[in-house]
Short mmCIF file of C-alpha atoms in Angstrom, two decimals:
data_model
loop_
_atom_site.label_atom_id
_atom_site.label_comp_id
_atom_site.label_asym_id
_atom_site.label_seq_id
_atom_site.Cartn_x
_atom_site.Cartn_y
_atom_site.Cartn_z
CA UNK A 1 5.19 6.79 21.14
CA UNK A 2 2.29 8.04 19.05
CA UNK A 3 1.06 11.48 20.05
CA UNK A 4 -2.48 12.82 19.83
CA UNK A 5 -5.68 11.39 18.38
CA UNK A 6 -5.42 9.68 15.02
CA UNK A 7 -8.13 8.96 12.49
CA UNK A 8 -7.34 5.89 10.39
CA UNK A 9 -9.50 5.40 7.31
CA UNK A 10 -9.44 1.83 6.03
CA UNK A 11 -8.56 0.49 9.48
CA UNK A 12 -9.99 -2.93 8.58
CA UNK A 13 -7.97 -3.32 5.36
CA UNK A 14 -4.69 -5.19 4.91
CA UNK A 15 -2.42 -2.33 6.02
CA UNK A 16 -4.97 -0.99 8.51
CA UNK A 17 -5.27 -4.27 10.40
CA UNK A 18 -1.52 -4.33 10.98
CA UNK A 19 -1.29 -0.61 11.78
CA UNK A 20 -4.02 -0.43 14.44
CA UNK A 21 -2.16 -2.94 16.63
CA UNK A 22 0.52 -0.28 17.02
CA UNK A 23 -1.77 2.72 17.58
CA UNK A 24 -3.94 2.20 20.65
CA UNK A 25 -5.68 5.59 20.51
CA UNK A 26 -6.95 5.54 16.95
CA UNK A 27 -10.39 6.56 15.72
CA UNK A 28 -11.80 4.67 12.76
CA UNK A 29 -14.16 6.06 10.13
CA UNK A 30 -17.31 4.90 11.90
CA UNK A 31 -20.54 6.89 12.14
CA UNK A 32 -22.64 7.43 15.29
CA UNK A 33 -24.66 4.30 14.45
CA UNK A 34 -21.49 2.19 14.63
CA UNK A 35 -21.51 1.51 10.88
CA UNK A 36 -18.57 2.20 8.59
CA UNK A 37 -19.11 5.51 6.87
CA UNK A 38 -18.98 5.83 3.10
CA UNK A 39 -16.07 8.13 2.29
CA UNK A 40 -17.80 9.05 -0.98
CA UNK A 41 -20.51 10.76 1.08
CA UNK A 42 -19.22 14.14 2.23
CA UNK A 43 -21.94 14.69 4.85
CA UNK A 44 -20.92 11.51 6.64
CA UNK A 45 -17.21 12.35 6.45
CA UNK A 46 -17.66 15.88 7.83
CA UNK A 47 -19.46 14.43 10.90
CA UNK A 48 -16.32 12.59 12.00
CA UNK A 49 -14.81 14.07 15.14
CA UNK A 50 -11.70 16.23 15.12
CA UNK A 51 -8.33 14.48 15.47
CA UNK A 52 -4.68 15.57 15.35
CA UNK A 53 -3.58 13.44 12.43
CA UNK A 54 -5.34 11.57 9.63
CA UNK A 55 -3.85 8.39 8.17
CA UNK A 56 -5.75 7.84 4.95
CA UNK A 57 -5.54 4.21 3.82
CA UNK A 58 -9.07 3.56 2.62
CA UNK A 59 -9.71 2.94 -1.03
CA UNK A 60 -10.65 0.38 -3.61
CA UNK A 61 -7.89 -1.90 -4.84
CA UNK A 62 -7.97 -4.11 -7.93
CA UNK A 63 -9.31 -7.58 -7.18
CA UNK A 64 -10.39 -10.72 -8.97
CA UNK A 65 -13.88 -9.25 -9.30
CA UNK A 66 -13.30 -6.92 -12.21
CA UNK A 67 -14.33 -3.55 -10.88
CA UNK A 68 -15.58 -1.02 -13.37
CA UNK A 69 -13.01 1.74 -13.72
CA UNK A 70 -15.19 4.41 -12.15
CA UNK A 71 -15.25 2.58 -8.81
CA UNK A 72 -11.57 3.51 -8.37
CA UNK A 73 -12.26 7.17 -9.13
CA UNK A 74 -15.30 7.28 -6.84
CA UNK A 75 -13.59 5.71 -3.85
CA UNK A 76 -10.00 6.84 -4.28
CA UNK A 77 -10.47 10.33 -5.73
CA UNK A 78 -13.79 11.44 -4.24
CA UNK A 79 -13.01 9.67 -0.96
CA UNK A 80 -9.71 11.53 -0.68
CA UNK A 81 -11.33 14.85 -1.64
CA UNK A 82 -13.88 14.42 1.16
CA UNK A 83 -11.17 13.55 3.69
CA UNK A 84 -9.29 16.70 2.67
CA UNK A 85 -12.50 18.74 3.06
CA UNK A 86 -12.85 17.23 6.55
CA UNK A 87 -9.26 18.29 7.36
CA UNK A 88 -10.10 21.85 6.27
CA UNK A 89 -13.38 21.99 8.19
CA UNK A 90 -11.95 20.55 11.41
CA UNK A 91 -8.65 22.47 11.04
CA UNK A 92 -6.62 19.26 11.07
CA UNK A 93 -2.98 20.03 10.56
CA UNK A 94 -1.56 16.76 9.30
CA UNK A 95 -2.37 13.94 6.93
CA UNK A 96 -0.50 10.84 5.81
CA UNK A 97 -1.78 9.46 2.52
CA UNK A 98 -0.90 5.97 1.40
CA UNK A 99 -0.83 6.14 -2.37
CA UNK A 100 0.52 3.43 -4.67
CA UNK A 101 3.13 2.66 -7.27
CA UNK A 102 2.38 5.41 -9.83
CA UNK A 103 5.41 5.29 -12.17
CA UNK A 104 4.04 2.87 -14.77
CA UNK A 105 6.86 1.54 -16.92
CA UNK A 106 9.89 3.24 -15.34
CA UNK A 107 12.43 5.07 -17.47
CA UNK A 108 15.14 3.74 -15.17
CA UNK A 109 15.65 1.56 -12.10
CA UNK A 110 15.91 1.96 -9.16
CA UNK A 111 13.03 4.43 -9.15
CA UNK A 112 13.32 7.63 -7.11
CA UNK A 113 10.64 10.22 -6.34
CA UNK A 114 11.72 12.49 -9.20
CA UNK A 115 10.87 9.88 -11.81
CA UNK A 116 7.96 10.83 -14.07
CA UNK A 117 4.54 9.67 -12.87
CA UNK A 118 2.71 7.74 -15.59
CA UNK A 119 0.04 5.53 -14.03
CA UNK A 120 -0.63 2.41 -16.08
CA UNK A 121 -4.18 1.47 -15.07
CA UNK A 122 -7.38 2.94 -13.61
CA UNK A 123 -6.34 2.12 -10.04
CA UNK A 124 -2.95 3.84 -10.21
CA UNK A 125 -4.53 6.76 -12.12
CA UNK A 126 -7.02 7.20 -9.29
CA UNK A 127 -4.20 7.22 -6.73
CA UNK A 128 -2.22 9.73 -8.76
CA UNK A 129 -5.26 12.05 -8.97
CA UNK A 130 -5.74 11.71 -5.20
CA UNK A 131 -2.09 12.75 -4.74
CA UNK A 132 -2.74 15.84 -6.87
CA UNK A 133 -5.67 16.79 -4.63
CA UNK A 134 -3.42 16.37 -1.56
CA UNK A 135 -0.88 18.69 -3.12
CA UNK A 136 -3.49 21.36 -3.94
CA UNK A 137 -5.23 21.23 -0.54
CA UNK A 138 -1.99 21.01 1.40
CA UNK A 139 -0.71 24.17 -0.21
CA UNK A 140 -3.94 26.12 -0.13
CA UNK A 141 -5.01 25.29 3.43
CA UNK A 142 -1.67 24.71 5.12
CA UNK A 143 -2.26 21.03 5.83
CA UNK A 144 1.01 19.16 6.30
CA UNK A 145 0.80 16.19 3.97
CA UNK A 146 3.05 13.19 3.54
CA UNK A 147 2.44 10.91 0.57
CA UNK A 148 3.81 7.39 0.78
CA UNK A 149 4.23 5.47 -2.46
CA UNK A 150 4.52 1.82 -1.45
CA UNK A 151 5.83 -0.74 -3.92
CA UNK A 152 4.68 -4.34 -3.24
CA UNK A 153 3.73 -4.66 0.42
CA UNK A 154 3.18 -8.24 1.56
CA UNK A 155 2.26 -10.04 4.75
CA UNK A 156 -0.40 -12.19 6.33
CA UNK A 157 -4.04 -11.32 5.54
CA UNK A 158 -3.04 -9.85 2.18
CA UNK A 159 -6.13 -9.55 -0.04
CA UNK A 160 -6.87 -12.15 -2.72
CA UNK A 161 -5.79 -11.63 -6.29
CA UNK A 162 -2.13 -10.81 -5.60
CA UNK A 163 0.66 -13.16 -6.61
CA UNK A 164 1.65 -13.88 -3.01
CA UNK A 165 -1.92 -14.63 -1.89
CA UNK A 166 -2.28 -16.90 -4.94
CA UNK A 167 0.94 -18.71 -3.99
CA UNK A 168 -0.35 -19.23 -0.42
CA UNK A 169 -3.66 -20.58 -1.74
CA UNK A 170 -1.80 -22.91 -4.05
CA UNK A 171 0.33 -24.25 -1.15
CA UNK A 172 -2.79 -24.80 0.94
CA UNK A 173 -5.03 -26.37 -1.72
CA UNK A 174 -2.41 -27.83 -4.04
CA UNK A 175 -3.99 -25.93 -6.96
CA UNK A 176 -1.88 -24.74 -9.87
CA UNK A 177 -0.94 -21.09 -10.16
CA UNK A 178 -0.69 -18.90 -13.26
CA UNK A 179 2.40 -16.72 -13.58
CA UNK A 180 2.42 -14.05 -16.24
CA UNK A 181 5.91 -13.01 -17.46
CA UNK A 182 7.86 -15.11 -14.96
CA UNK A 183 11.08 -13.12 -15.36
CA UNK A 184 9.49 -9.78 -14.44
CA UNK A 185 10.98 -8.38 -11.26
CA UNK A 186 9.23 -6.55 -8.42
CA UNK A 187 10.22 -4.96 -5.13
CA UNK A 188 8.62 -6.61 -2.06
CA UNK A 189 8.50 -5.05 1.40
CA UNK A 190 7.19 -6.83 4.51
CA UNK A 191 4.13 -5.24 6.14
CA UNK A 192 5.83 -4.74 9.55
CA UNK A 193 8.46 -2.55 7.90
CA UNK A 194 5.79 -0.52 6.14
CA UNK A 195 3.85 -0.02 9.39
CA UNK A 196 7.06 1.28 10.93
CA UNK A 197 7.31 3.87 8.14
CA UNK A 198 3.77 5.10 8.84
CA UNK A 199 4.50 5.35 12.58
CA UNK A 200 7.66 7.36 11.86
CA UNK A 201 5.65 9.73 9.66
CA UNK A 202 3.25 10.65 12.48
CA UNK A 203 6.02 12.61 14.20
CA UNK A 204 7.91 13.57 11.04
CA UNK A 205 7.75 17.31 10.48
CA UNK A 206 7.46 18.73 6.97
CA UNK A 207 5.13 20.78 4.79
CA UNK A 208 4.69 18.36 1.88
CA UNK A 209 6.80 15.29 1.12
CA UNK A 210 6.57 12.24 -1.11
CA UNK A 211 8.45 9.06 -0.18
CA UNK A 212 8.93 5.86 -2.14
CA UNK A 213 8.74 2.90 0.21
CA UNK A 214 10.08 -0.50 -0.77
CA UNK A 215 12.89 -2.88 0.07
CA UNK A 216 15.26 -1.41 -2.50
CA UNK A 217 15.71 -4.91 -3.95
CA UNK A 218 14.00 -6.57 -6.89
CA UNK A 219 13.22 -10.25 -7.48
CA UNK A 220 11.56 -12.17 -10.33
CA UNK A 221 8.14 -13.83 -9.98
CA UNK A 222 9.83 -17.18 -10.67
CA UNK A 223 12.43 -16.70 -7.93
CA UNK A 224 9.70 -15.54 -5.52
CA UNK A 225 7.77 -18.76 -6.08
CA UNK A 226 10.98 -20.75 -5.69
CA UNK A 227 11.54 -19.11 -2.27
CA UNK A 228 8.02 -20.11 -1.19
CA UNK A 229 8.65 -23.67 -2.37
CA UNK A 230 11.92 -23.79 -0.48
CA UNK A 231 10.46 -22.42 2.75
CA UNK A 232 7.26 -24.48 2.67
CA UNK A 233 8.81 -27.69 1.41
CA UNK A 234 6.01 -27.92 -1.18
CA UNK A 235 6.21 -28.02 -4.96
CA UNK A 236 3.92 -25.47 -6.58
CA UNK A 237 2.22 -26.34 -9.88
CA UNK A 238 2.95 -23.52 -12.28
CA UNK A 239 1.11 -22.42 -15.35
CA UNK A 240 3.42 -20.04 -17.27
CA UNK A 241 2.04 -17.34 -19.56
CA UNK A 242 3.41 -14.30 -21.31
CA UNK A 243 1.60 -11.05 -21.93
CA UNK A 244 2.57 -7.79 -23.57
CA UNK A 245 -0.27 -5.82 -21.97
CA UNK A 246 0.90 -3.29 -19.37
CA UNK A 247 4.19 -5.15 -19.36
CA UNK A 248 6.72 -3.79 -16.84
CA UNK A 249 9.88 -5.94 -16.82
CA UNK A 250 11.41 -4.51 -13.65
CA UNK A 251 10.38 -2.38 -10.69
CA UNK A 252 12.83 -1.50 -7.93
CA UNK A 253 12.44 1.29 -5.37
CA UNK A 254 15.16 3.77 -4.65
CA UNK A 255 14.71 4.32 -0.91
CA UNK A 256 17.61 6.77 -0.52
CA UNK A 257 15.32 9.70 0.29
CA UNK A 258 13.38 8.09 3.13
CA UNK A 259 16.58 6.60 4.60
CA UNK A 260 18.30 9.96 4.48
CA UNK A 261 15.43 11.99 5.88
CA UNK A 262 14.10 9.63 8.55
CA UNK A 263 16.78 7.01 9.19
CA UNK A 264 14.28 4.24 8.39
CA UNK A 265 15.45 1.11 6.66
CA UNK A 266 13.81 -2.27 6.09
CA UNK A 267 14.51 -4.79 8.85
CA UNK A 268 12.85 -7.90 7.43
CA UNK A 269 14.33 -9.70 4.45
CA UNK A 270 12.04 -11.27 1.87
CA UNK A 271 13.04 -14.73 3.14
CA UNK A 272 12.23 -13.82 6.75
CA UNK A 273 8.92 -12.29 5.68
CA UNK A 274 7.97 -15.44 3.76
CA UNK A 275 8.92 -17.54 6.78
CA UNK A 276 6.74 -15.43 9.05
CA UNK A 277 3.72 -15.72 6.76
CA UNK A 278 4.12 -19.46 6.26
CA UNK A 279 4.52 -20.15 9.97
CA UNK A 280 1.43 -18.13 10.71
CA UNK A 281 -0.41 -20.00 7.97
CA UNK A 282 0.81 -23.35 9.25
CA UNK A 283 -0.37 -22.49 12.74
CA UNK A 284 -3.78 -21.47 11.45
CA UNK A 285 -4.08 -24.66 9.34
CA UNK A 286 -3.35 -26.93 12.31
CA UNK A 287 -6.15 -25.63 14.56
#
């Protein structure tokens, strides 16, 4: 089981919601007044009580509301800096940081952890800077830090603005969906498998490690939509576009390192994951 007290930042987010079901004794980033604290505000962060392990999930993700670029730096860089300062002040020995896909347009697929980091937008730049801070603090203050670089994590209660949430909306409301570069391939991992990785990391012993986390398989946007059509029995109206901007034809994780070091491997296939989301959705539509 999970040992010791655990602070989870971002416990109400997509990953957080799924993770807290598995960690009964977690502390969330809540102030004395019961309100969520602002991780950008160091005073508030330093008032959090001491724990054994920090799982840092909180941050701003891109959404349909176009955030100004600095919002990513404020939340993801400054927020992470303040959490690291809290670890130093409270002498917390271990932190797990959930980063992002930071490789931009990869030089080769599948992508392992040695591949050059070249973030392709403000969000991934902010995550890459936060990783750098983790590396500096980990080394200087002896905090054991594990950085997870998830590829596309999907599941129920995924935030709006992602292809899969758009597909689900389209199935529910019969609205058409826009696909940009339909042949581009991505690596999708089901949320339950990702949660299992985080749980494994709590007891994983190391000084500083970075792990890519994905399914190790890659599928095109078009084929993904086809799978949803097949599983839901609904035809999805598609609006096909092409774009050269930030164009990444294929992303596939090499998960050799995490398999070798921890024995973890994905249990849920993309098809099973889609089934699970659709059944949950169907149940919630019927009520």
